[in-house]
mmCIF file of C-alpha atoms in Angstrom:
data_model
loop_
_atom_site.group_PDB
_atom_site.id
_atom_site.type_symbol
_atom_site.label_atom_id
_atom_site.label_comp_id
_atom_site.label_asym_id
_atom_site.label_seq_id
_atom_site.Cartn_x
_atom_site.Cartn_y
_atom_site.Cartn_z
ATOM 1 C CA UNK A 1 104.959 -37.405 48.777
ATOM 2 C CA UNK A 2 106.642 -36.279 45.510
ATOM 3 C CA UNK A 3 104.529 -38.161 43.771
ATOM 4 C CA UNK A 4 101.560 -36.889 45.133
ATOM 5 C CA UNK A 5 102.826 -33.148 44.987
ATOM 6 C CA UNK A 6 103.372 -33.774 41.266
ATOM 7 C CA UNK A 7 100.115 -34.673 40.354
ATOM 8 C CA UNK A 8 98.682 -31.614 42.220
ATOM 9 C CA UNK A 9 100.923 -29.332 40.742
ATOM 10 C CA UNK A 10 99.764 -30.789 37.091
ATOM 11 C CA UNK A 11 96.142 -30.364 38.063
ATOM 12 C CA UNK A 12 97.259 -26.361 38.569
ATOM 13 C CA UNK A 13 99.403 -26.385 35.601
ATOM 14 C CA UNK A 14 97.231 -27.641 32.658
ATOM 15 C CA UNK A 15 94.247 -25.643 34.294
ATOM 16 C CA UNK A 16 94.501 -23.045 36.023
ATOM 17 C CA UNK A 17 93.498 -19.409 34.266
ATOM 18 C CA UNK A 18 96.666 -17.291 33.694
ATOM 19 C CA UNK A 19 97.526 -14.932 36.607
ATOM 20 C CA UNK A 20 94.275 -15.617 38.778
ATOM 21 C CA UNK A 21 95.659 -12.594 40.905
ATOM 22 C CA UNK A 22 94.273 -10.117 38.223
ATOM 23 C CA UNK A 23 91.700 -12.344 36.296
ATOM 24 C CA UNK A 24 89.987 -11.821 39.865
ATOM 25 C CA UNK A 25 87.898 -8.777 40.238
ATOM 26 C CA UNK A 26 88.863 -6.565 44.022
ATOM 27 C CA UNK A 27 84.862 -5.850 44.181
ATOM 28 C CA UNK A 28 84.081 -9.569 43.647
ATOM 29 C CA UNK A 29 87.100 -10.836 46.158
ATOM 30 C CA UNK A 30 85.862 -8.532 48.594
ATOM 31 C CA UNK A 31 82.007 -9.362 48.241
ATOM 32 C CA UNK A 32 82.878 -13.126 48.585
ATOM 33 C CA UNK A 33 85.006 -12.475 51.961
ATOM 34 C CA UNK A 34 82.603 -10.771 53.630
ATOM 35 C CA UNK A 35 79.426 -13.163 52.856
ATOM 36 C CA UNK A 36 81.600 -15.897 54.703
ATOM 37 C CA UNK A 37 80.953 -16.744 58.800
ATOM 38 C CA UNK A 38 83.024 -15.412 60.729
ATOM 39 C CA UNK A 39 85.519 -18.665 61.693
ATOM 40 C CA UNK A 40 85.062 -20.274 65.167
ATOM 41 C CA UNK A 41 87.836 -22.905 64.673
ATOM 42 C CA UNK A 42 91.300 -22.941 62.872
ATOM 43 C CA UNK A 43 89.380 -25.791 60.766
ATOM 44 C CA UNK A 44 86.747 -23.624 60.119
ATOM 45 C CA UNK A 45 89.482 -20.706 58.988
ATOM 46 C CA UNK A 46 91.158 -23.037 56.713
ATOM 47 C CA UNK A 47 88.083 -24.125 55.120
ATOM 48 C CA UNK A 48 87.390 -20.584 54.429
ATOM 49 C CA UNK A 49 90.682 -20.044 52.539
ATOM 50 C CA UNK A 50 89.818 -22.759 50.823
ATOM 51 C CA UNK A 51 86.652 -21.485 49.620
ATOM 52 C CA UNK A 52 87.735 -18.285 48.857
ATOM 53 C CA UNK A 53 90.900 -19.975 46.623
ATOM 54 C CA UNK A 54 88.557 -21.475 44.775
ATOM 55 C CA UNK A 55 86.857 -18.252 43.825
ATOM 56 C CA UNK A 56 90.132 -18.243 41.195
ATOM 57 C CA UNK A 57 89.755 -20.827 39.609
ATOM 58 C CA UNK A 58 86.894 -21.839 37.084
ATOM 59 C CA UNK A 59 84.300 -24.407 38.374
ATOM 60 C CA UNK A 60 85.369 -27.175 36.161
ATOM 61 C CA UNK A 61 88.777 -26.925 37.972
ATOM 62 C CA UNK A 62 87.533 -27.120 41.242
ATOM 63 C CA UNK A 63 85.331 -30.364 40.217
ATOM 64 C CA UNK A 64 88.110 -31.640 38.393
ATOM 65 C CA UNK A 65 90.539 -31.506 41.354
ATOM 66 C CA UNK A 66 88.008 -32.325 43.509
ATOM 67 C CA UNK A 67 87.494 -35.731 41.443
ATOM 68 C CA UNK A 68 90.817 -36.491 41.009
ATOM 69 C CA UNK A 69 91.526 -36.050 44.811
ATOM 70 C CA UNK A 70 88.964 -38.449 45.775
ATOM 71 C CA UNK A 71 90.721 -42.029 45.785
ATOM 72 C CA UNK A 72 94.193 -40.291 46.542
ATOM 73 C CA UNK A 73 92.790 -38.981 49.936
ATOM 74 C CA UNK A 74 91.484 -42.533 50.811
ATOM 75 C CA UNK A 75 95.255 -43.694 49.340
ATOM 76 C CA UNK A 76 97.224 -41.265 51.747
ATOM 77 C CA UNK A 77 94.927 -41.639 54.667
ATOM 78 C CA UNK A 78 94.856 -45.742 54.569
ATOM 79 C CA UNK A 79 97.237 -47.527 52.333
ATOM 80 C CA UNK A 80 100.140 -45.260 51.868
ATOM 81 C CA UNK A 81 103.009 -46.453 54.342
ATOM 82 C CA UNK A 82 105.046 -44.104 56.651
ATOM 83 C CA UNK A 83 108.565 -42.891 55.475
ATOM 84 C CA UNK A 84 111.111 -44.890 57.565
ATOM 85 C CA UNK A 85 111.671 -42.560 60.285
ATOM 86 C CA UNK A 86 115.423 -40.636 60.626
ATOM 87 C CA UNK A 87 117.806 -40.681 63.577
ATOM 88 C CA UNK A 88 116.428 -38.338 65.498
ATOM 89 C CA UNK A 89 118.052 -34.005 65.862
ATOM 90 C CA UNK A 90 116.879 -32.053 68.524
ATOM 91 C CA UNK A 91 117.018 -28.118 67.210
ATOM 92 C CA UNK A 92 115.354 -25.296 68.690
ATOM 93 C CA UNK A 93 113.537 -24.491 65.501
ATOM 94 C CA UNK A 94 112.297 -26.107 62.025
ATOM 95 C CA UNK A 95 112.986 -23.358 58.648
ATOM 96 C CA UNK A 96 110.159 -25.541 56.517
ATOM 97 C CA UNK A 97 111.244 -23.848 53.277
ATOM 98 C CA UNK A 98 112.993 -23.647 50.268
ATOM 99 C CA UNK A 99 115.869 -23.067 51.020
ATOM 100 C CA UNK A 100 116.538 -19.801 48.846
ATOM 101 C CA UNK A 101 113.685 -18.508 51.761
ATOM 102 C CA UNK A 102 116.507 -18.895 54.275
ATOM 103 C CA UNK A 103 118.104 -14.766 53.661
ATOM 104 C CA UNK A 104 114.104 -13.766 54.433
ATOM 105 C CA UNK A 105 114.328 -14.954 57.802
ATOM 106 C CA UNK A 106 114.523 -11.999 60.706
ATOM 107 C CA UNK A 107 117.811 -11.579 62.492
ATOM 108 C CA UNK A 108 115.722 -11.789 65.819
ATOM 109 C CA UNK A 109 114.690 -15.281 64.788
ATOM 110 C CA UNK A 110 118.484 -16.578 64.165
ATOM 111 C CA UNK A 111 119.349 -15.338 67.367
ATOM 112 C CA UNK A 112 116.251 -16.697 69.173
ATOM 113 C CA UNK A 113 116.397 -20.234 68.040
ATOM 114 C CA UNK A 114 120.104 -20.526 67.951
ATOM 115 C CA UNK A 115 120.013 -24.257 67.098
ATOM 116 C CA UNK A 116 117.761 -23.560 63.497
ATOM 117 C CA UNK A 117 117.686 -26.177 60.599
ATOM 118 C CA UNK A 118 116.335 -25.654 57.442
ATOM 119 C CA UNK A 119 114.229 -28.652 55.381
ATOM 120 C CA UNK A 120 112.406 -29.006 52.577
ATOM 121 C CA UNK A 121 108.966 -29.415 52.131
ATOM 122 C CA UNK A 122 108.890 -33.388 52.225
ATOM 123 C CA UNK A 123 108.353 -36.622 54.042
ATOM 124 C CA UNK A 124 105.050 -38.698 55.152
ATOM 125 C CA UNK A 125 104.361 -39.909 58.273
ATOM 126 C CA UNK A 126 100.928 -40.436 60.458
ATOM 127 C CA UNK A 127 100.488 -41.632 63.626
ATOM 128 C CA UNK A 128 96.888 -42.977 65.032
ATOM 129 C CA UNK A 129 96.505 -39.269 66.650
ATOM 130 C CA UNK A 130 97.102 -38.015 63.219
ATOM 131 C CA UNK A 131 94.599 -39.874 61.442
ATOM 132 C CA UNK A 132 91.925 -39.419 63.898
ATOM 133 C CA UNK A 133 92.786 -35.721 63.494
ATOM 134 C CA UNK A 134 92.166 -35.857 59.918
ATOM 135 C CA UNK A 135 88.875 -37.589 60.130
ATOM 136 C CA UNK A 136 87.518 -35.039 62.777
ATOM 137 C CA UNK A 137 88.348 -32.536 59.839
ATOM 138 C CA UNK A 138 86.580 -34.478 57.401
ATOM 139 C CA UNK A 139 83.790 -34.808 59.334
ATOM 140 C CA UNK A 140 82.940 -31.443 58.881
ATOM 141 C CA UNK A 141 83.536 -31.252 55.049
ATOM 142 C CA UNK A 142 83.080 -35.467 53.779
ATOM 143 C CA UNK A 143 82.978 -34.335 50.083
ATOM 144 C CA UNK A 144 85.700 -31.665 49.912
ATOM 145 C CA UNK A 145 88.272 -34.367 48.987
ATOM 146 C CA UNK A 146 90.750 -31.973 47.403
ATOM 147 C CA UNK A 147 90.680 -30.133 50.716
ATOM 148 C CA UNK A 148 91.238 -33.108 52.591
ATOM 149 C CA UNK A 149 94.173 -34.557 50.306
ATOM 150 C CA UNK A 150 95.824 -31.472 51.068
ATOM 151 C CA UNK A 151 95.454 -31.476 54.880
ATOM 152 C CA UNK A 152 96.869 -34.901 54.812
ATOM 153 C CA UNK A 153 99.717 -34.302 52.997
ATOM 154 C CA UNK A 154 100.888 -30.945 54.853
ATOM 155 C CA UNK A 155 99.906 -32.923 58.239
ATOM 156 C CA UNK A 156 102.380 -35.974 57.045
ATOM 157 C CA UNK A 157 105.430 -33.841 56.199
ATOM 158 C CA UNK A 158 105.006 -31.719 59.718
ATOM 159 C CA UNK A 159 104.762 -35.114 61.728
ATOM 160 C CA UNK A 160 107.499 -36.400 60.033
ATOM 161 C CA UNK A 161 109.504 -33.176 60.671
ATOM 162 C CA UNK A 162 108.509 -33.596 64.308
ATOM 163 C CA UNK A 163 109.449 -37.299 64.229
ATOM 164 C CA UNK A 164 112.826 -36.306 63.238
ATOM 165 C CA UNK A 165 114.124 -32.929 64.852
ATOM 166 C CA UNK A 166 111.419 -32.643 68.003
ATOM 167 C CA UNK A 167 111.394 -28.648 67.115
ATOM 168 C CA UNK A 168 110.205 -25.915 69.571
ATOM 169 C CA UNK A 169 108.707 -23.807 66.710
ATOM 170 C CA UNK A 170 107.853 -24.618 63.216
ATOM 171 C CA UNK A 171 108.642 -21.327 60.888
ATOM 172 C CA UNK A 172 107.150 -21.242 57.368
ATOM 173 C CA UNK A 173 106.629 -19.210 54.397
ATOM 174 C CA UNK A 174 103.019 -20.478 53.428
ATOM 175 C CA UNK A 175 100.092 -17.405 54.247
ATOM 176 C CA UNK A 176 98.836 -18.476 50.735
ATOM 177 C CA UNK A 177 98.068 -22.563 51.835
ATOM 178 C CA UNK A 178 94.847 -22.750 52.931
ATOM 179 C CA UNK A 179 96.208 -25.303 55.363
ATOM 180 C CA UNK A 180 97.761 -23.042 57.188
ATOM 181 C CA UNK A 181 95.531 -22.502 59.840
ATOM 182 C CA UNK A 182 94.634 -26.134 60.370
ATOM 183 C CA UNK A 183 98.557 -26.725 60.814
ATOM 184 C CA UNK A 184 98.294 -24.108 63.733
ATOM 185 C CA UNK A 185 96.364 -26.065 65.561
ATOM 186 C CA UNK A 186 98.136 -29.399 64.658
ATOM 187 C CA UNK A 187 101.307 -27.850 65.822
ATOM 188 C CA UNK A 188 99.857 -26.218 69.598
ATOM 189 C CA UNK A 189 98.146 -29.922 69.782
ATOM 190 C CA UNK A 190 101.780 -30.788 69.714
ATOM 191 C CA UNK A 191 102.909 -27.806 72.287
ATOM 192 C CA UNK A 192 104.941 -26.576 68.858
ATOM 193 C CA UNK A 193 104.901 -22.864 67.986
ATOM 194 C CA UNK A 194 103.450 -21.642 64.577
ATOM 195 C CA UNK A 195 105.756 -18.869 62.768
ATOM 196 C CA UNK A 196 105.016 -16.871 59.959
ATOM 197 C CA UNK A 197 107.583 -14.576 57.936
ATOM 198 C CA UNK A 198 106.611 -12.522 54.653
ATOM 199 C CA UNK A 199 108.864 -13.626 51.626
ATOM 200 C CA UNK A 200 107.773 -11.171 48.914
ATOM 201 C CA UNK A 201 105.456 -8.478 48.037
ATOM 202 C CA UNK A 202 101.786 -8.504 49.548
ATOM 203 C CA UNK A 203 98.723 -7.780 47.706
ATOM 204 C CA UNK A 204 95.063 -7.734 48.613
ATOM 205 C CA UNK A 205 94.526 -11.119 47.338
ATOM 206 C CA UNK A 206 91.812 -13.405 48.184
ATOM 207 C CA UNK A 207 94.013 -16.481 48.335
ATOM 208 C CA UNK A 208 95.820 -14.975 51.204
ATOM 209 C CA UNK A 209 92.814 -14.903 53.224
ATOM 210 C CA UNK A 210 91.802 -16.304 56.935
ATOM 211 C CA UNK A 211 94.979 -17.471 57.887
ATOM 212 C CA UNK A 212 96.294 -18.140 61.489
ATOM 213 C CA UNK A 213 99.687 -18.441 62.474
ATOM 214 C CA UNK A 214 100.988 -17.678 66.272
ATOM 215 C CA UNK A 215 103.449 -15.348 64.934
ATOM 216 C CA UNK A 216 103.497 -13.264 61.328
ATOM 217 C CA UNK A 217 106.546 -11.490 60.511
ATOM 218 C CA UNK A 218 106.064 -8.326 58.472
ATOM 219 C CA UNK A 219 107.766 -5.975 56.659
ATOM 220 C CA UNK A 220 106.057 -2.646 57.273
ATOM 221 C CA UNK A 221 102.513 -1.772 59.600
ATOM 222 C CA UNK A 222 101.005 -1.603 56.122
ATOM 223 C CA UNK A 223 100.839 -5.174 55.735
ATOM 224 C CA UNK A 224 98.723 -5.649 58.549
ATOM 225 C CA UNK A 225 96.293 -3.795 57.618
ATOM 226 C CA UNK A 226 96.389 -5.363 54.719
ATOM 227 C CA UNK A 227 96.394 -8.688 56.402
ATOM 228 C CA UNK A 228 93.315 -6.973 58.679
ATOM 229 C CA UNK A 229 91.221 -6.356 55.083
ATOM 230 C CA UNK A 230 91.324 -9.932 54.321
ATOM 231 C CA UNK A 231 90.075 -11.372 57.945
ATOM 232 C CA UNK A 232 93.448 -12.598 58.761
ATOM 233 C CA UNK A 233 94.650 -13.281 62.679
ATOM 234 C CA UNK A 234 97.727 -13.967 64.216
ATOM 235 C CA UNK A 235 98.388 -13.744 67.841
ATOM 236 C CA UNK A 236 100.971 -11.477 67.440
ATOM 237 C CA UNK A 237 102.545 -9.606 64.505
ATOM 238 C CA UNK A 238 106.227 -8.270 64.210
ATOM 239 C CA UNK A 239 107.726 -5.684 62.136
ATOM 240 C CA UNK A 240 111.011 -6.620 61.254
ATOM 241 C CA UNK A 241 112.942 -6.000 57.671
ATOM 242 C CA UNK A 242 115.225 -8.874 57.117
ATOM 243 C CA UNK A 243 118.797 -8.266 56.022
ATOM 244 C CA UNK A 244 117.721 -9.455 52.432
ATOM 245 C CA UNK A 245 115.616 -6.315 52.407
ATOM 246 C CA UNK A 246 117.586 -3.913 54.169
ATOM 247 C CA UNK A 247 120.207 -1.268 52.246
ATOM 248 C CA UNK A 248 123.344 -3.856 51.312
ATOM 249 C CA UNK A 249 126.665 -2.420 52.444
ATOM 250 C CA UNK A 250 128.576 -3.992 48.993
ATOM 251 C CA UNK A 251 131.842 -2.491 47.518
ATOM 252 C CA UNK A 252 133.454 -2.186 44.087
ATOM 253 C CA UNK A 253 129.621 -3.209 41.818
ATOM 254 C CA UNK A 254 130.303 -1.035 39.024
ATOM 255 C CA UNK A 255 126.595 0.625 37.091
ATOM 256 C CA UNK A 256 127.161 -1.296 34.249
ATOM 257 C CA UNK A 257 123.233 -0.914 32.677
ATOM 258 C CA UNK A 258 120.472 2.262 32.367
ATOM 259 C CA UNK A 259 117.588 -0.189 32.812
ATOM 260 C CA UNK A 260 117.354 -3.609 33.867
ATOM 261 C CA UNK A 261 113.914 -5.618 33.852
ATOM 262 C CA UNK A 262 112.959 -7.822 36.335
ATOM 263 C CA UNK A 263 110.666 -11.059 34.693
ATOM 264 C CA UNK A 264 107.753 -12.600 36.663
ATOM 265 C CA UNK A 265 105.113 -14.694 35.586
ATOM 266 C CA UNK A 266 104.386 -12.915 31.967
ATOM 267 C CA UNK A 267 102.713 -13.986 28.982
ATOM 268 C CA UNK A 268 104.146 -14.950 25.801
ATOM 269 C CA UNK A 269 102.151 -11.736 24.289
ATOM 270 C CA UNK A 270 103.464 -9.509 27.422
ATOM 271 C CA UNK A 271 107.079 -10.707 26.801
ATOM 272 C CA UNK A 272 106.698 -9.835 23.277
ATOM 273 C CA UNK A 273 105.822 -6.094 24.095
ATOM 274 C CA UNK A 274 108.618 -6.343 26.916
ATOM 275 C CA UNK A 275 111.256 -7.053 24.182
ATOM 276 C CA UNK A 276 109.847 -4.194 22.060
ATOM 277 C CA UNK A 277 110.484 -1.904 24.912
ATOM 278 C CA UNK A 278 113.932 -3.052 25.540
ATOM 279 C CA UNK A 279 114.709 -2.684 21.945
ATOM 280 C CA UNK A 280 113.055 0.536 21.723
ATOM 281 C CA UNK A 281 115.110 1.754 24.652
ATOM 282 C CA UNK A 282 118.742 0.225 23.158
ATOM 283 C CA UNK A 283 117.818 1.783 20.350
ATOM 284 C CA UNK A 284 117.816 5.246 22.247
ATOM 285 C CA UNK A 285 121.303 4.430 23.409
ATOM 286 C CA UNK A 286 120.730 3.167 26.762
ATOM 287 C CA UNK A 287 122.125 0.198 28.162
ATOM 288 C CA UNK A 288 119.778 -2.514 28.683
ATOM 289 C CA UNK A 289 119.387 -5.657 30.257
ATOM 290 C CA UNK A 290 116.606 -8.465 31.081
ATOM 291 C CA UNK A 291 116.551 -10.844 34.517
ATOM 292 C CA UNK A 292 114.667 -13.882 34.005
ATOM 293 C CA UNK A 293 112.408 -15.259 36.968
ATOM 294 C CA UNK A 294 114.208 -18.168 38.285
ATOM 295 C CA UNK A 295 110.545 -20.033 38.767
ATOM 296 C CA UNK A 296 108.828 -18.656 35.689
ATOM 297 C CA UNK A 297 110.599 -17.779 33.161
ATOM 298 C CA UNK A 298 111.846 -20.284 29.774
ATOM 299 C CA UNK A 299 114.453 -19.555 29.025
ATOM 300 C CA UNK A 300 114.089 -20.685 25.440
ATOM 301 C CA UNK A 301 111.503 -18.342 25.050
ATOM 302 C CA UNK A 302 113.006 -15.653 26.429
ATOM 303 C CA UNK A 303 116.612 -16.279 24.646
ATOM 304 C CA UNK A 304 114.655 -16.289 21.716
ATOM 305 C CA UNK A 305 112.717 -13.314 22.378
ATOM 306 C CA UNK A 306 115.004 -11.066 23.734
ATOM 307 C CA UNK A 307 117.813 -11.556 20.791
ATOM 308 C CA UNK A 308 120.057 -8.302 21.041
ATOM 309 C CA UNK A 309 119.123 -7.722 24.589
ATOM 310 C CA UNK A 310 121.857 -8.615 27.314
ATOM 311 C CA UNK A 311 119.793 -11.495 29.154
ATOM 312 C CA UNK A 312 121.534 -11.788 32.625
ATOM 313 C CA UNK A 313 122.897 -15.575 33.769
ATOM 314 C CA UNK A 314 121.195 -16.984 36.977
ATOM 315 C CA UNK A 315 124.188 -17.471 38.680
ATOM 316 C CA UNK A 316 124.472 -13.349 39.199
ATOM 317 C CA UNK A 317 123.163 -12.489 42.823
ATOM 318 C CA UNK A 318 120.489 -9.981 42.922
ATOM 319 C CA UNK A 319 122.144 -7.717 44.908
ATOM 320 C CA UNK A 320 125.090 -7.429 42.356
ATOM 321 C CA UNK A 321 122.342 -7.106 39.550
ATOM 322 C CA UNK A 322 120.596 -4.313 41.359
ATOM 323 C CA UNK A 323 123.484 -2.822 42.046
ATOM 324 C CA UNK A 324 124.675 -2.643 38.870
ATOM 325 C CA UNK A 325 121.878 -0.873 37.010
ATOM 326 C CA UNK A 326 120.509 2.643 37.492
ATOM 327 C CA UNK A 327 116.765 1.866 37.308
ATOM 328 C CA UNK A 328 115.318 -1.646 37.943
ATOM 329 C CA UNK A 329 111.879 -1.876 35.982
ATOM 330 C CA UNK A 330 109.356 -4.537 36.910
ATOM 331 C CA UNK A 331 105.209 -4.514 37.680
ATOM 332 C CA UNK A 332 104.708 -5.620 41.299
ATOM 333 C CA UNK A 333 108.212 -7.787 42.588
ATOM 334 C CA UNK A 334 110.364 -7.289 45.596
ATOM 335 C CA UNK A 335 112.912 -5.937 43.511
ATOM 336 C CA UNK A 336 110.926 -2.784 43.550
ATOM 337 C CA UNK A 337 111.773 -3.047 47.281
ATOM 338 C CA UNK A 338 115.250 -4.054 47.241
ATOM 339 C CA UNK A 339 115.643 -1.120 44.529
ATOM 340 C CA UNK A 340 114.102 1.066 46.875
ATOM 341 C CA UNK A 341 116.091 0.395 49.934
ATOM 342 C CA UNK A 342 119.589 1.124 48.132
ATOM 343 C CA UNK A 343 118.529 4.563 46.366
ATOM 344 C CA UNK A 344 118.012 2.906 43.177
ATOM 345 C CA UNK A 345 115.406 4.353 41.063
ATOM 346 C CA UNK A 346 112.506 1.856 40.504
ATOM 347 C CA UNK A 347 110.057 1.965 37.588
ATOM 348 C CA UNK A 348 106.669 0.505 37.128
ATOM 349 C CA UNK A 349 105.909 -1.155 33.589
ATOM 350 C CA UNK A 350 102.150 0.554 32.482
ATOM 351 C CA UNK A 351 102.937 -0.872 29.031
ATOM 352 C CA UNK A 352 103.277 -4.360 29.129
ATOM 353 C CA UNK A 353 100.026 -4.567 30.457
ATOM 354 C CA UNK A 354 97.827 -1.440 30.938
ATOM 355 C CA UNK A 355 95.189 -3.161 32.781
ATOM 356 C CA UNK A 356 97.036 -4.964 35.411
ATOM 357 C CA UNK A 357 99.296 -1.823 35.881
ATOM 358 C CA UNK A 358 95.655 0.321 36.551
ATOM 359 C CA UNK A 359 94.614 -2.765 39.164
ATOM 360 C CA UNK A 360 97.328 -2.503 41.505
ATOM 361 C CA UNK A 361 96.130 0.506 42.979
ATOM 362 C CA UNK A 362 92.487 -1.665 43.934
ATOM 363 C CA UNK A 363 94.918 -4.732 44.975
ATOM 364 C CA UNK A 364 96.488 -2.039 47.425
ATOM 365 C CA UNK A 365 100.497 -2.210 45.933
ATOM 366 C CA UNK A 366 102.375 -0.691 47.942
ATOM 367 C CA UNK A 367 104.724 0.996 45.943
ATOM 368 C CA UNK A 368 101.614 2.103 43.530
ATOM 369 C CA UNK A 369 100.732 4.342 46.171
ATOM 370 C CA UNK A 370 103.872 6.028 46.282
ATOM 371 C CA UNK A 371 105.091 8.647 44.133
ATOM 372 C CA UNK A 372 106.834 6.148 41.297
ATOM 373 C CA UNK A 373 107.752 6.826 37.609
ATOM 374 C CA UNK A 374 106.170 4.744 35.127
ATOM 375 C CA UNK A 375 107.920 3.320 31.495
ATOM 376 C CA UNK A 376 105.927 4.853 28.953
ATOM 377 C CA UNK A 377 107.587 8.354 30.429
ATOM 378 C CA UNK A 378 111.138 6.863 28.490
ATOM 379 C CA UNK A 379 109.756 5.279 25.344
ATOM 380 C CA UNK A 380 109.932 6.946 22.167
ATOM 381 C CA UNK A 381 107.640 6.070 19.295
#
């Protein structure tokens, strides 16, 4: 499963365009959406996340993927041998997540499935019913191989979860797998409960499109109306903030920085202006700081970089950074939230890059429709 998950994530990696989110035009997104039938099955609502993912992506990456996918899907659905199966767990409830998802979950949900365990996204394991399963999918779309692949390998990990722990509800973080909706229906099949809980900031993104979960978990009635935009249905939404989002009750975190900024997924060039910005604000005499993204960031490139800037260590807990600072400063992440929630001033980079900054008003950002300050109101030339 590894393996496999590695070779998918190198098909991404070498060719996927850089931030497909804004490389993605709203008007086009929304043009594509509503050309599509409206979905009769869960199959046919996965397929149409599918399509609509692939809007991102250029068409040689879609063939190439497609290609590539084509002898591993007859691999994983023939040859490939089941995981030996675990002594088995009963719990009330399966957390299929990384485990750093675990402070998103809703305090209703801990104390509704008492008995929750939290796993990783791994294992294989089909039974007969599986594989029939699969090939009634396939029979719909024979030549979408990459598709397929994908349906396989989600299907394979949830069996095996359900091998091992015989769960009540399965609760996930994935709105933006376009397998989602498929392992809706492979769960009820299996009299298992679907769960949904937001992890991170929404946007009116085409990849999180069509999904269908039994339950979705949201932060705020914005997000499902949102969720409502992009043909999205779950059988019943609940607004609940987890604790991770809610105003932290922490003593004796001194304000130790003016600014702090908060990295995502930027671009050598955008990191470069970044660096100018916190040198041009140093330079003013505030107190500066930089928080790599624990996914995206390299940290070579950003130690090198970011020389003179305090660079914070990944072993500091966000709350303590956030804390710590007067103003967080980032484009679109949670920490604008988190900021939010404990009266700490939040400011929205329109330097960095002036484009994306004017798009996240079209991709409906939720703080960009706020009353926010922006960074070019504290940069002297």
């Amino acid at each position: 499963m590894s393996a496999i998950n590695s070779k998918v994530k190198l098909y991404n990696n070498i060719f996927k365009r850089k931030d497909p989110l804004f490389n993605t035009s709203v008007k086009k997104q929304r043009r594509f959406i509503n050309k599509l039938s409206l979905p009769v099955t869960d199959i046919d609502r996965s397929y149409n996340q599918y399509l609509c993912q692939k809007q991102c992506n250029p068409f040689f990456i879609n063939l190439f993927t497609n290609i590539g996918s084509f002898p591993l899907y007859f691999y994983f659905l023939y040859l490939k041998k089941n995981d030996s199966l675990r002594d088995k767990k009963f719990v009330s409830a399966l957390f299929l997540s990384p485990i750093e998802n675990i402070k998103n979950l809703p305090s209703s949900l801990l104390k509704e499935y008492i008995n929750l365990e939290q796993e990783e996204i791994s294992g294989f394991y089909l039974t007969k019913s599986d594989k029939k399963f699969i090939k009634s999918i396939s029979k719909y779309h024979k030549f979408s191989y990459f598709f397929l692949l994908k349906c396989i390998l989600k299907i394979s990990v949830y069996r095996s979860k359900i091998m091992a722990f015989n769960p009540n509800a399965i609760i996930v973080t994935s709105e933006y797998s376009f397998t989602s909706s498929i392992l809706t229906l492979f769960c009820n099949t299996n009299n298992i409960e679907h769960i949904n809980i937001m992890h991170g900031e929404k946007l009116l993104y085409i990849r999180d499109s069509w999904f269908h979960f039994n339950r979705c978990y949201v932060w705020d009635d914005y997000f499902i109306n949102l969720f409502n935009i992009n043909k999205i249905f779950c059988d019943e939404y609940i607004i609940e903030i987890p604790d991770s989002q809610k105003k932290w009750h922490i003593e004796n975190v001194n304000i130790e920085f003016d600014f702090t900024y908060y990295l995502q997924n930027q671009t050598r060039k955008e990191l470069m202006l970044i660096s100018d910005i916190m040198k041009n604000l140093k330079k003013q005499g505030y107190r500066v700081s930089v928080r790599p993204h624990p996914v995206y960031s390299d940290l070579k490139i950003i130690n090198k970089l970011f020389k003179g800037i305090h660079i914070e260590k990944k072993s500091l807990i966000i709350e303590h950074s956030i804390l710590r600072t007067k103003a967080v400063i980032s484009l679109f992440s949670t920490v604008n939230r988190q900021a939010y929630n404990n009266n700490v001033e939040y400011i929205i980079d329109d330097i960095s890059n002036k484009k994306k900054y004017n798009q996240l008003k079209d991709l409906k950002y939720y703080f960009i429709e706020k009353n926010h300050k922006v960074l070019s109101l504290y940069i002297k030339n």
